Coordinates of C-alpha atoms in Angstrom, one line a residue:
X1 CA -31.8 -39.0 28.9
X2 CA -32.4 -39.7 32.6
X3 CA -30.4 -38.4 35.6
X4 CA -28.2 -41.5 35.7
X5 CA -27.2 -41.1 32.0
X6 CA -26.5 -37.4 32.6
X7 CA -24.3 -38.3 35.6
X8 CA -22.5 -40.9 33.5
X9 CA -21.9 -38.4 30.7
X10 CA -20.6 -35.8 33.2
X11 CA -18.3 -38.4 34.7
X12 CA -17.1 -39.5 31.3
X13 CA -16.4 -35.9 30.3
X14 CA -14.4 -35.4 33.5
X15 CA -12.3 -38.6 32.9
X16 CA -11.8 -37.5 29.3
X17 CA -10.5 -34.0 30.2
X18 CA -8.4 -35.3 33.1
X19 CA -6.8 -38.1 31.0
X20 CA -6.0 -35.6 28.3
X21 CA -4.4 -33.2 30.8
X22 CA -2.5 -36.0 32.5
X23 CA -1.2 -37.5 29.3
X24 CA -0.1 -34.1 28.0
X25 CA 1.9 -33.2 31.1
X26 CA 3.6 -36.6 31.2
X27 CA 4.5 -36.4 27.5
X28 CA 5.9 -33.0 28.1
X29 CA 8.1 -34.2 31.0
X30 CA 9.1 -37.3 29.1
X31 CA 10.2 -35.2 26.1
X32 CA 11.5 -32.3 28.1
X33 CA 15.1 -32.4 26.8
X34 CA 14.0 -33.0 23.2
X35 CA 11.4 -30.2 23.5
X36 CA 14.2 -27.9 24.4
X37 CA 16.3 -29.1 21.4
X38 CA 13.4 -28.6 19.0
X39 CA 12.7 -25.1 20.2
X40 CA 16.4 -24.3 20.2
X41 CA 16.6 -25.0 16.5
X42 CA 13.9 -22.5 15.6
X43 CA 14.8 -20.3 12.6
X44 CA 12.9 -17.6 10.7
X45 CA 12.2 -20.1 7.9
X46 CA 8.5 -20.7 7.4
X47 CA 8.6 -24.4 7.1
X48 CA 11.0 -24.9 10.0
X49 CA 8.7 -23.0 12.3
X50 CA 5.7 -24.7 10.9
X51 CA 7.1 -28.2 11.6
X52 CA 8.3 -27.1 15.0
X53 CA 4.8 -26.0 16.0
X54 CA 3.3 -29.2 14.6
X55 CA 5.8 -31.4 16.4
X56 CA 5.5 -29.6 19.8
X57 CA 1.7 -29.6 19.7
X58 CA 1.6 -33.3 18.7
X59 CA 3.8 -34.0 21.8
X60 CA 1.8 -32.0 24.3
X61 CA -1.6 -32.7 22.6
X62 CA -2.9 -29.1 22.9
X63 CA -2.7 -26.2 20.5
X64 CA -3.9 -23.9 23.3
X65 CA -1.0 -25.0 25.6
X66 CA 1.4 -24.7 22.7
X67 CA 0.2 -21.2 21.9
X68 CA 0.5 -20.1 25.5
X69 CA 4.1 -21.4 25.5
X70 CA 4.7 -19.3 22.3
X71 CA 3.2 -16.2 24.0
X72 CA 5.6 -16.8 27.0
X73 CA 8.6 -17.2 24.7
X74 CA 7.8 -14.0 22.8
X75 CA 7.2 -12.2 26.1
X76 CA 10.7 -13.4 27.4
X77 CA 12.5 -12.5 24.2
X78 CA 13.2 -16.2 23.4
X79 CA 11.3 -16.0 20.1
X80 CA 10.6 -13.3 17.6
X81 CA 7.0 -12.4 16.4
X82 CA 7.8 -13.8 12.9
X83 CA 8.9 -17.1 14.4
X84 CA 5.8 -17.2 16.6
X85 CA 3.5 -16.9 13.6
X86 CA 5.0 -19.9 11.9
X87 CA 4.9 -22.0 15.1
X88 CA 1.2 -21.1 15.7
X89 CA 0.3 -22.2 12.2
X90 CA 2.0 -25.5 12.8
X91 CA 0.3 -25.9 16.2
X92 CA -3.1 -25.7 14.5
X93 CA -2.2 -28.8 12.4
X94 CA -0.6 -30.6 15.3
X95 CA -3.7 -30.5 17.4
X96 CA -5.6 -32.7 14.9
X97 CA -3.6 -35.7 16.1
X98 CA -5.9 -36.2 19.0
X99 CA -9.0 -36.5 16.8
X100 CA -7.3 -39.2 14.8
X101 CA -6.5 -41.2 17.9
X102 CA -10.0 -40.9 19.2
X103 CA -11.4 -42.0 15.9
X104 CA -10.1 -45.5 16.6
X105 CA -13.2 -45.9 18.8
X106 CA -15.4 -45.9 15.7
X107 CA -13.6 -48.8 14.0
X108 CA -16.0 -51.6 13.1
X109 CA -15.2 -55.1 12.0
X110 CA -15.1 -58.7 13.3
X111 CA -11.7 -60.0 12.4
X112 CA -9.0 -60.2 15.0
X113 CA -6.7 -57.4 13.7
X114 CA -9.6 -54.8 13.5
X115 CA -10.8 -55.8 17.0
X116 CA -7.2 -55.3 18.4
X117 CA -7.3 -51.7 16.9
X118 CA -10.4 -50.8 19.0
X119 CA -9.6 -48.9 22.2
X120 CA -11.8 -51.3 24.2
X121 CA -9.3 -54.0 23.3
X122 CA -5.9 -52.3 23.8
X123 CA -6.7 -49.7 26.5
X124 CA -6.8 -52.2 29.4
X125 CA -3.4 -53.6 28.2
X126 CA -2.0 -50.1 28.1
X127 CA -3.4 -49.4 31.6
X128 CA -1.8 -52.5 33.0
X129 CA 1.6 -51.7 31.5
X130 CA 1.2 -48.1 32.6
X131 CA 0.5 -49.0 36.3
X132 CA 3.4 -51.4 36.3
X133 CA 5.8 -48.7 35.1
X134 CA 4.4 -46.1 37.4
X135 CA 4.2 -48.2 40.6
X136 CA 7.2 -50.5 40.3
X137 CA 9.9 -48.6 38.3
X138 CA 12.3 -46.2 40.0
X139 CA 13.4 -44.4 36.9
X140 CA 11.6 -41.0 36.5
X141 CA 11.4 -41.5 32.7
X142 CA 9.7 -44.9 33.1
X143 CA 7.3 -43.4 35.6
X144 CA 6.5 -40.7 33.1
X145 CA 6.0 -43.3 30.4
X146 CA 3.6 -45.1 32.7
X147 CA 1.8 -41.9 33.4
X148 CA 1.4 -41.3 29.6
X149 CA -0.2 -44.8 29.2
X150 CA -2.4 -44.3 32.2
X151 CA -3.5 -40.9 30.9
X152 CA -4.3 -42.3 27.5
X153 CA -6.3 -45.2 29.1
X154 CA -8.2 -42.7 31.3
X155 CA -8.9 -40.5 28.2
X156 CA -10.3 -43.4 26.2
X157 CA -12.3 -44.7 29.1
X158 CA -13.9 -41.3 29.4
X159 CA -14.6 -41.2 25.7
X160 CA -16.3 -44.6 25.8
X161 CA -18.3 -43.6 28.9
X162 CA -19.5 -40.4 27.2
X163 CA -20.4 -42.3 24.0
X164 CA -22.4 -44.9 25.9
X165 CA -24.2 -42.2 28.0
X166 CA -25.3 -40.2 24.9
X167 CA -26.2 -43.2 22.8
X168 CA -29.9 -42.8 23.8
X169 CA -30.0 -39.2 22.7
X170 CA -30.4 -40.3 19.1
X171 CA -34.0 -41.3 19.8
X172 CA -34.9 -37.9 21.3
X173 CA -36.6 -35.5 18.8
X174 CA -35.3 -32.4 20.5
X175 CA -31.7 -33.6 20.1
X176 CA -32.2 -34.3 16.4
X177 CA -33.7 -30.8 16.0
X178 CA -30.8 -29.2 17.8
X179 CA -28.3 -30.6 15.3
X180 CA -30.6 -29.7 12.5
X181 CA -30.4 -26.1 13.8
X182 CA -26.6 -26.3 13.8
X183 CA -26.7 -26.9 10.1
X184 CA -27.0 -23.2 9.9
X185 CA -23.3 -22.4 9.4
X186 CA -23.2 -19.3 11.6
X187 CA -25.0 -21.1 14.5
X188 CA -22.8 -24.1 14.2
X189 CA -19.7 -22.0 14.3
X190 CA -20.9 -20.1 17.3
X191 CA -21.7 -23.3 19.2
X192 CA -18.3 -24.7 18.5
X193 CA -16.6 -21.5 19.6
X194 CA -18.6 -21.3 22.8
X195 CA -18.0 -25.0 23.7
X196 CA -14.2 -24.7 23.1
X197 CA -13.9 -21.4 24.9
X198 CA -15.5 -23.0 28.0
X199 CA -13.3 -26.1 28.2
X200 CA -10.3 -24.2 26.6
X201 CA -9.2 -27.1 24.4
X202 CA -10.1 -27.7 20.8
X203 CA -8.8 -31.3 21.0
X204 CA -11.2 -31.9 23.9
X205 CA -14.2 -30.2 22.1
X206 CA -13.5 -32.3 19.0
X207 CA -13.5 -35.4 21.2
X208 CA -16.9 -34.4 22.6
X209 CA -18.2 -33.8 19.1
X210 CA -17.0 -37.3 18.1
X211 CA -18.8 -38.9 21.1
X212 CA -22.0 -37.1 20.1
X213 CA -21.5 -38.3 16.6
X214 CA -21.8 -41.8 17.9
X215 CA -25.6 -41.2 18.2
X216 CA -25.8 -41.0 14.4
X217 CA -27.7 -37.6 14.6
X218 CA -24.7 -35.3 13.9
X219 CA -24.5 -34.6 10.2
X220 CA -21.5 -33.4 8.3
X221 CA -23.4 -30.2 7.5
X222 CA -23.6 -29.5 11.3
X223 CA -20.2 -30.9 12.3
X224 CA -18.1 -28.9 9.8
X225 CA -19.2 -25.4 11.0
X226 CA -18.8 -26.6 14.7
X227 CA -15.2 -27.6 13.9
X228 CA -14.6 -24.2 12.3
X229 CA -15.9 -22.5 15.5
X230 CA -13.7 -24.7 17.7
X231 CA -10.6 -23.1 16.1
X232 CA -11.9 -19.7 17.2
X233 CA -12.8 -20.8 20.7
X234 CA -9.4 -22.2 21.4
X235 CA -7.9 -18.7 21.1
X236 CA -9.4 -17.7 24.4
X237 CA -6.6 -19.4 26.4
X238 CA -3.8 -17.5 24.5
X239 CA -5.7 -14.2 24.7
X240 CA -6.0 -14.6 28.5
X241 CA -2.4 -15.5 28.8
X242 CA -1.3 -12.3 27.0
X243 CA -2.9 -10.1 29.7
X244 CA -0.1 -8.0 31.3
X245 CA 2.4 -9.3 28.7
X246 CA 4.7 -7.2 26.5
X247 CA 3.4 -5.8 23.2
X248 CA 5.0 -8.5 21.1
X249 CA 3.5 -11.2 23.3
X250 CA 0.0 -9.6 22.9
X251 CA 0.7 -9.5 19.1
X252 CA 1.5 -13.3 19.2
X253 CA -1.9 -13.9 20.9
X254 CA -3.6 -11.7 18.4
X255 CA -1.9 -13.6 15.5
X256 CA -3.5 -16.8 16.9
X257 CA -6.9 -15.1 17.0
X258 CA -6.6 -13.4 13.6
X259 CA -5.3 -16.6 11.9
X260 CA -8.2 -18.6 13.1
X261 CA -10.9 -16.0 12.6
X262 CA -9.7 -15.1 9.1
X263 CA -9.3 -18.8 8.2
X264 CA -12.7 -19.7 9.6
X265 CA -14.5 -16.8 7.9
X266 CA -13.0 -17.5 4.5
X267 CA -13.7 -21.2 4.5
X268 CA -17.1 -20.8 6.2
X269 CA -18.0 -18.6 3.2
X270 CA -16.8 -21.2 0.8
X271 CA -18.7 -23.9 2.7
X272 CA -21.9 -21.9 2.8
X273 CA -21.6 -21.2 -1.0
X274 CA -21.1 -24.9 -1.7
X275 CA -24.0 -25.9 0.6
X276 CA -26.3 -23.3 -1.1
X277 CA -25.3 -23.9 -4.7
X278 CA -24.6 -27.6 -4.8
X279 CA -26.3 -29.1 -1.7
X280 CA -24.0 -32.2 -1.7
X281 CA -25.7 -35.2 -0.3
X282 CA -22.9 -36.2 2.0
X283 CA -23.5 -33.1 4.1
X284 CA -26.9 -34.6 5.2
X285 CA -25.3 -37.9 6.1
X286 CA -24.3 -38.9 9.6
X287 CA -20.8 -38.0 10.6
X288 CA -18.5 -40.7 11.7
X289 CA -15.7 -40.4 14.2
X290 CA -13.1 -40.9 11.5
X291 CA -15.0 -38.4 9.2
X292 CA -14.8 -35.7 11.9
X293 CA -11.0 -36.3 12.3
X294 CA -10.6 -36.0 8.5
X295 CA -12.7 -32.8 8.4
X296 CA -10.7 -31.4 11.3
X297 CA -7.4 -32.0 9.6
X298 CA -8.5 -30.8 6.2
X299 CA -9.9 -27.6 7.6
X300 CA -6.7 -26.8 9.6
X301 CA -4.5 -27.6 6.5
X302 CA -6.6 -25.3 4.3
X303 CA -6.3 -22.5 6.9
X304 CA -2.5 -22.9 6.9
X305 CA -2.3 -23.0 3.1
X306 CA -4.4 -19.9 2.9
X307 CA -2.4 -17.9 5.5
X308 CA 1.2 -19.2 5.1
X309 CA 1.9 -17.0 2.0
X310 CA 0.4 -14.0 4.0
X311 CA 2.7 -14.2 7.0
X312 CA 4.2 -10.8 6.4
X313 CA 0.8 -9.2 5.9
X314 CA -0.5 -10.9 9.2
X315 CA 2.6 -9.6 11.0
X316 CA 2.0 -6.0 9.7
X317 CA -1.7 -6.3 10.7
X318 CA -1.1 -7.2 14.3
X319 CA 1.7 -4.6 14.6
X320 CA -0.8 -2.0 13.2
X321 CA -3.5 -3.0 15.7
X322 CA -1.0 -3.0 18.7
X323 CA 1.3 -0.1 18.0
X324 CA 4.7 0.5 19.6
X325 CA 4.9 3.1 22.3
X326 CA 7.6 5.8 22.5
X327 CA 9.1 4.4 25.7
X328 CA 11.2 1.3 25.7
X329 CA 9.3 -1.6 27.1
X330 CA 11.1 -3.5 29.9
X331 CA 11.8 -7.2 29.1
X332 CA 10.9 -9.6 31.9
X333 CA 13.7 -11.8 33.1
X334 CA 11.4 -14.7 33.9
X335 CA 7.9 -15.2 32.6
X336 CA 5.3 -17.1 34.6
X337 CA 3.8 -18.4 31.3
X338 CA 7.0 -20.5 30.8
X339 CA 6.0 -22.5 33.9
X340 CA 3.6 -24.3 31.6
X341 CA 6.7 -25.8 30.0
X342 CA 9.0 -26.6 33.0
X343 CA 12.0 -27.7 30.8
X344 CA 11.9 -24.4 28.9
X345 CA 11.4 -22.4 32.1
X346 CA 14.4 -24.2 33.6
X347 CA 16.5 -23.3 30.5
X348 CA 15.5 -19.6 31.0
X349 CA 16.5 -19.9 34.7
X350 CA 19.9 -21.2 33.7
X351 CA 20.4 -18.2 31.4
X352 CA 19.4 -15.7 34.1
X353 CA 21.5 -17.5 36.6
X354 CA 24.4 -17.2 34.2
X355 CA 23.9 -13.4 34.0
X356 CA 23.8 -13.3 37.8
X357 CA 27.0 -15.3 38.1
X358 CA 28.8 -13.2 35.5
X359 CA 27.7 -9.9 37.1
X360 CA 28.9 -11.2 40.5
X361 CA 32.3 -12.3 39.3
X362 CA 32.7 -9.0 37.3
X363 CA 31.9 -7.0 40.5
X364 CA 34.4 -8.9 42.5
X365 CA 37.1 -8.5 39.8
X366 CA 36.5 -4.7 39.7
X367 CA 36.6 -4.5 43.5
X368 CA 40.0 -6.4 43.6
X369 CA 41.4 -3.7 41.4
X370 CA 39.7 -0.9 43.3
X371 CA 42.3 -1.0 46.1
X372 CA 44.7 0.8 43.9
X373 CA 42.3 2.9 41.9
X374 CA 39.1 3.6 43.8
X375 CA 37.3 6.0 41.3
X376 CA 33.6 7.0 41.6
X377 CA 32.9 5.3 38.2
X378 CA 34.4 2.0 39.4
X379 CA 32.5 2.3 42.7
X380 CA 29.2 3.0 40.9
X381 CA 29.8 0.0 38.6
X382 CA 30.5 -2.4 41.5
X383 CA 27.4 -1.3 43.4
X384 CA 25.2 -1.5 40.3
X385 CA 26.3 -5.0 39.6
X386 CA 25.7 -6.0 43.3
X387 CA 22.2 -4.6 43.1
X388 CA 21.6 -6.5 39.9
X389 CA 22.7 -9.8 41.6
X390 CA 20.3 -9.0 44.5
X391 CA 17.4 -8.5 42.1
X392 CA 18.2 -11.6 40.1
X393 CA 18.5 -13.7 43.3
X394 CA 15.1 -12.6 44.5
X395 CA 13.5 -13.3 41.1
X396 CA 15.2 -16.6 40.5
X397 CA 14.7 -17.9 44.1
X398 CA 10.9 -17.3 43.9
X399 CA 10.6 -18.6 40.4
X400 CA 12.7 -21.8 41.1
X401 CA 10.7 -22.6 44.2
X402 CA 7.5 -22.5 42.1
X403 CA 9.2 -24.5 39.3
X404 CA 10.4 -27.1 41.9
X405 CA 6.8 -27.6 43.0
X406 CA 5.9 -28.8 39.5
X407 CA 6.3 -32.3 38.4
X408 CA 9.6 -32.4 36.4
X409 CA 12.0 -35.0 35.2
X410 CA 14.8 -36.2 37.5
X411 CA 17.6 -34.3 35.7
X412 CA 15.5 -31.1 35.5
X413 CA 14.6 -31.4 39.2
X414 CA 18.3 -31.8 40.1
X415 CA 19.3 -28.8 38.0
X416 CA 16.7 -26.6 39.7
X417 CA 18.0 -27.6 43.1
X418 CA 21.6 -26.8 41.9
X419 CA 20.5 -23.3 40.8
X420 CA 18.7 -22.7 44.1
X421 CA 21.9 -23.5 46.0
X422 CA 24.4 -21.7 43.7
X423 CA 22.7 -18.4 43.2
X424 CA 23.1 -17.5 46.9
X425 CA 26.8 -18.1 46.7
X426 CA 27.2 -15.9 43.7
X427 CA 25.1 -13.2 45.3
X428 CA 27.3 -13.3 48.4
X429 CA 30.4 -13.0 46.2
X430 CA 29.0 -9.7 44.9
X431 CA 28.4 -8.6 48.5
X432 CA 32.0 -9.3 49.3
X433 CA 32.9 -7.2 46.3
X434 CA 31.1 -4.3 47.8
X435 CA 32.8 -5.0 51.2
X436 CA 36.2 -4.8 49.4
X437 CA 35.2 -1.6 47.8
X438 CA 34.2 -0.1 51.1
X439 CA 37.6 -1.1 52.5
X440 CA 39.3 0.7 49.6
X441 CA 37.1 3.8 50.3
X442 CA 37.9 3.7 54.0
X443 CA 41.7 3.7 53.2
X444 CA 41.2 6.7 50.9
X445 CA 38.8 8.7 53.1
X446 CA 40.9 8.3 56.2
X447 CA 44.2 8.9 54.5
X448 CA 45.5 5.5 55.4
X449 CA 47.9 3.4 53.3
X450 CA 49.0 -0.2 53.4
X451 CA 52.7 -1.0 53.7
X452 CA 54.6 -2.0 50.6
X453 CA 54.9 -5.5 52.0
X454 CA 51.1 -5.7 52.5
X455 CA 50.5 -4.5 48.9
X456 CA 52.8 -7.2 47.5
X457 CA 51.0 -9.8 49.7
X458 CA 47.7 -8.5 48.4
X459 CA 48.8 -9.0 44.8
X460 CA 49.6 -12.7 45.7
X461 CA 46.3 -13.5 47.4
X462 CA 44.1 -11.5 45.0
X463 CA 45.7 -13.3 42.1
X464 CA 44.7 -16.6 43.7
X465 CA 41.2 -15.4 44.3
X466 CA 40.9 -14.2 40.6
X467 CA 41.9 -17.7 39.5
X468 CA 39.5 -19.5 41.7
X469 CA 36.7 -17.2 40.6
X470 CA 37.5 -18.1 37.0
X471 CA 37.4 -21.8 37.7
X472 CA 34.1 -21.6 39.7
X473 CA 32.4 -19.5 36.9
X474 CA 33.6 -21.8 34.2
X475 CA 32.5 -24.9 36.2
X476 CA 29.0 -23.4 36.7
X477 CA 28.4 -22.0 33.2
X478 CA 29.8 -25.0 31.3
X479 CA 29.3 -27.8 33.8
X480 CA 33.1 -28.2 33.5
X481 CA 34.2 -30.9 36.0
X482 CA 37.9 -30.3 35.3
X483 CA 37.5 -26.7 36.3
X484 CA 35.4 -27.7 39.3
X485 CA 38.2 -30.1 40.4
X486 CA 40.7 -27.2 40.5
X487 CA 38.7 -25.1 42.9
X488 CA 39.0 -27.1 46.2
X489 CA 42.8 -27.5 46.1
X490 CA 43.2 -23.7 45.4
X491 CA 40.7 -22.9 48.2
X492 CA 42.9 -24.9 50.6
X493 CA 45.9 -22.8 49.5
X494 CA 44.0 -19.6 49.9
X495 CA 42.9 -20.6 53.4
X496 CA 46.6 -21.3 54.4
X497 CA 47.7 -18.1 52.6
X498 CA 45.2 -16.0 54.6
X499 CA 46.5 -17.4 57.9
X500 CA 50.1 -16.7 56.9
X501 CA 49.3 -13.1 55.9
X502 CA 47.6 -12.6 59.2
X503 CA 50.7 -13.8 61.0
X504 CA 53.0 -11.5 58.9
X505 CA 50.7 -8.6 59.6
X506 CA 50.9 -9.2 63.4
X507 CA 54.7 -9.1 63.1
X508 CA 54.6 -5.8 61.2
X509 CA 52.3 -4.3 63.9
X510 CA 54.8 -5.3 66.6
X511 CA 57.6 -3.8 64.6
X512 CA 55.7 -0.6 64.0
X513 CA 55.8 -1.0 60.2
X514 CA 52.0 -0.8 59.9
X515 CA 49.4 1.5 61.5
X516 CA 46.6 0.0 63.6
X517 CA 43.9 1.7 61.5
X518 CA 45.3 0.3 58.3
X519 CA 45.7 -3.1 60.1
X520 CA 41.9 -3.3 60.8
X521 CA 41.2 -2.6 57.1
X522 CA 43.7 -5.2 56.0
X523 CA 42.1 -7.8 58.3
X524 CA 38.7 -7.1 56.7
X525 CA 40.2 -7.5 53.3
X526 CA 41.7 -10.9 54.1
X527 CA 38.5 -12.1 55.6
X528 CA 36.4 -11.1 52.5
X529 CA 38.9 -12.8 50.1
X530 CA 38.9 -16.0 52.1
X531 CA 35.1 -16.1 52.2
X532 CA 35.0 -15.6 48.4
X533 CA 37.1 -18.7 48.0
X534 CA 34.7 -20.6 50.3
X535 CA 31.7 -19.6 48.1
X536 CA 33.7 -20.7 45.1
X537 CA 34.2 -24.1 46.8
X538 CA 30.5 -24.4 47.4
X539 CA 29.7 -23.7 43.8
X540 CA 32.2 -26.2 42.5
X541 CA 31.0 -28.8 45.0
X542 CA 27.5 -28.3 43.8
X543 CA 28.5 -28.9 40.2
X544 CA 30.3 -32.1 41.2
X545 CA 27.2 -33.1 43.2
X546 CA 24.9 -32.9 40.3
X547 CA 27.3 -34.7 37.9
X548 CA 27.4 -37.6 40.4
X549 CA 23.6 -37.5 41.3
X550 CA 24.5 -36.7 44.9
X551 CA 23.2 -33.7 46.9
X552 CA 25.6 -34.0 49.8
X553 CA 28.2 -31.3 49.2
X554 CA 30.3 -32.1 52.2
X555 CA 30.6 -35.8 51.1
X556 CA 31.5 -34.6 47.6
X557 CA 34.2 -32.3 48.8
X558 CA 35.5 -35.1 51.1
X559 CA 35.6 -37.5 48.2
X560 CA 37.6 -34.9 46.2
X561 CA 40.2 -34.6 49.0
X562 CA 40.4 -38.4 49.3
X563 CA 40.5 -39.0 45.6
X564 CA 44.2 -39.8 45.5
X565 CA 47.5 -38.1 44.8
X566 CA 46.0 -35.8 42.1
X567 CA 44.4 -33.5 44.7
X568 CA 47.6 -33.1 46.7
X569 CA 49.6 -32.6 43.6
X570 CA 47.3 -29.7 42.6
X571 CA 47.7 -28.2 46.1
X572 CA 51.5 -28.4 45.8
X573 CA 51.4 -26.8 42.4
X574 CA 49.2 -23.9 43.7
X575 CA 51.4 -23.5 46.8
X576 CA 54.4 -23.0 44.5
X577 CA 52.6 -20.7 42.2
X578 CA 51.3 -18.5 45.0
X579 CA 54.3 -18.7 47.2
X580 CA 55.0 -15.3 48.9
X581 CA 58.7 -15.7 48.2
X582 CA 58.7 -16.4 44.5
X583 CA 55.3 -15.2 43.3
X584 CA 56.8 -12.2 41.5
X585 CA 58.8 -14.5 39.3
X586 CA 56.2 -17.1 38.8
X587 CA 52.9 -15.2 38.5
X588 CA 53.0 -15.4 34.7
X589 CA 53.3 -19.2 34.7
X590 CA 50.3 -21.3 33.8
X591 CA 49.4 -24.3 35.9

């Protein structure tokens, strides 16, 4: 092999790895929603988990990536260790799909149908279709479909380039002697493990083995131990991903390693015994691309059949090797490992954002009640929830910015943008809850009291604020457009109500019915309540924006106001419900 052939092989290898990575990422984006659904249906059943791991790995074309995802799920509490074991077993079978696709390059025959099956015939067609989809289609899904086709074309081009570059190696005695050396099962397994550990993909290492098999110098006796070693080498990625993770996540990575090491050791022993006792002739024959794919699939199926009945034993083994500590282990809200699967990472962000929203609304609800009963326990609860919303906003904001930088589908990208906008509004609602608490504490500490009229008016406006909070929370958590449509009319009523209460307060000051000190506190209370309703309006407007694929909240709110008589009818109904004159009689009515 001269320098030019070496460069050609290196270039082909780079194209092969790049195409595989490109195709896997595009497939993951294209199947984002379905991937969420598949993982959402996980159960503790062995075969359900097995099929899930098989299906997910077949989609993203990498057992290493699938196992890293599993480690992230276990680390975030989205998956139990027992579920992870079954998924990892399925992932080992799913990764064999790549070898079957690559084996098409070895098809031989002169008739038209056989020639059409060869990658050299259909890859250019797929590349043309892919570039049309990617360059000229506006739909994100069609662009991802184009990227899948382009990635596959790049992968196959790299495979053919590698095969062409190494074709001359078959005439080199040293190359033949190297693969004769690998017929020693232990050396073959070690070589496969090292190669896979370096490139961190068993699918890619099997593809490289298939390209070398095109020289005709790779026997089945050498290929099979290398395949067994590749299963061990692919564990490196998962082991590295478990660094700094929870104990259960480390156990999931150890399950992957144990499963592959035990399976490889058992079947290598059986293989060595057959090789020594029977010396079958086919082990000396040259391995074909299809033959390597078959061996890869059979080996992974045998490992799964061996270990599937021993799931409980495997779980006890890793739990024994990584023991629980006495102290409770903190559970991370968001795991960086989930960024490898943006659709799942976004789903986790939605769950954490829901916790933030619920904490903020709960804090505001408690603060509304604190005006009449400001106890130390209530104050501590409100401040604790406000601190929690601060923490969640920091974590979510940083995580969502990183997530937004990844290539995601259009719907996922819009959802990430919505969360980034909305979490700030919920965090500010919690802040206003603390402000209301401080107003209640100021009244108590200074020995001030609101007039009976002010307290009655407070019950009116606080009732309206409680209702708008409920609508905003339901709109956000459930994407409820009907609830979102009720927010803006009620916000308009709260704005008018605040101004009317300010006017009434001024009259009471002039008449000496209210002290100046209590009046300042009352003004702060009204300001905080009105701003809470503004944040609810922002939240509802954002939900409406995403539903209509529009990120202009001001235009959305304007459209709501101009939507016809329905908007003004809701305002009239809320004005009647929260009328200062008849609220006492009508506050039990339901709109």
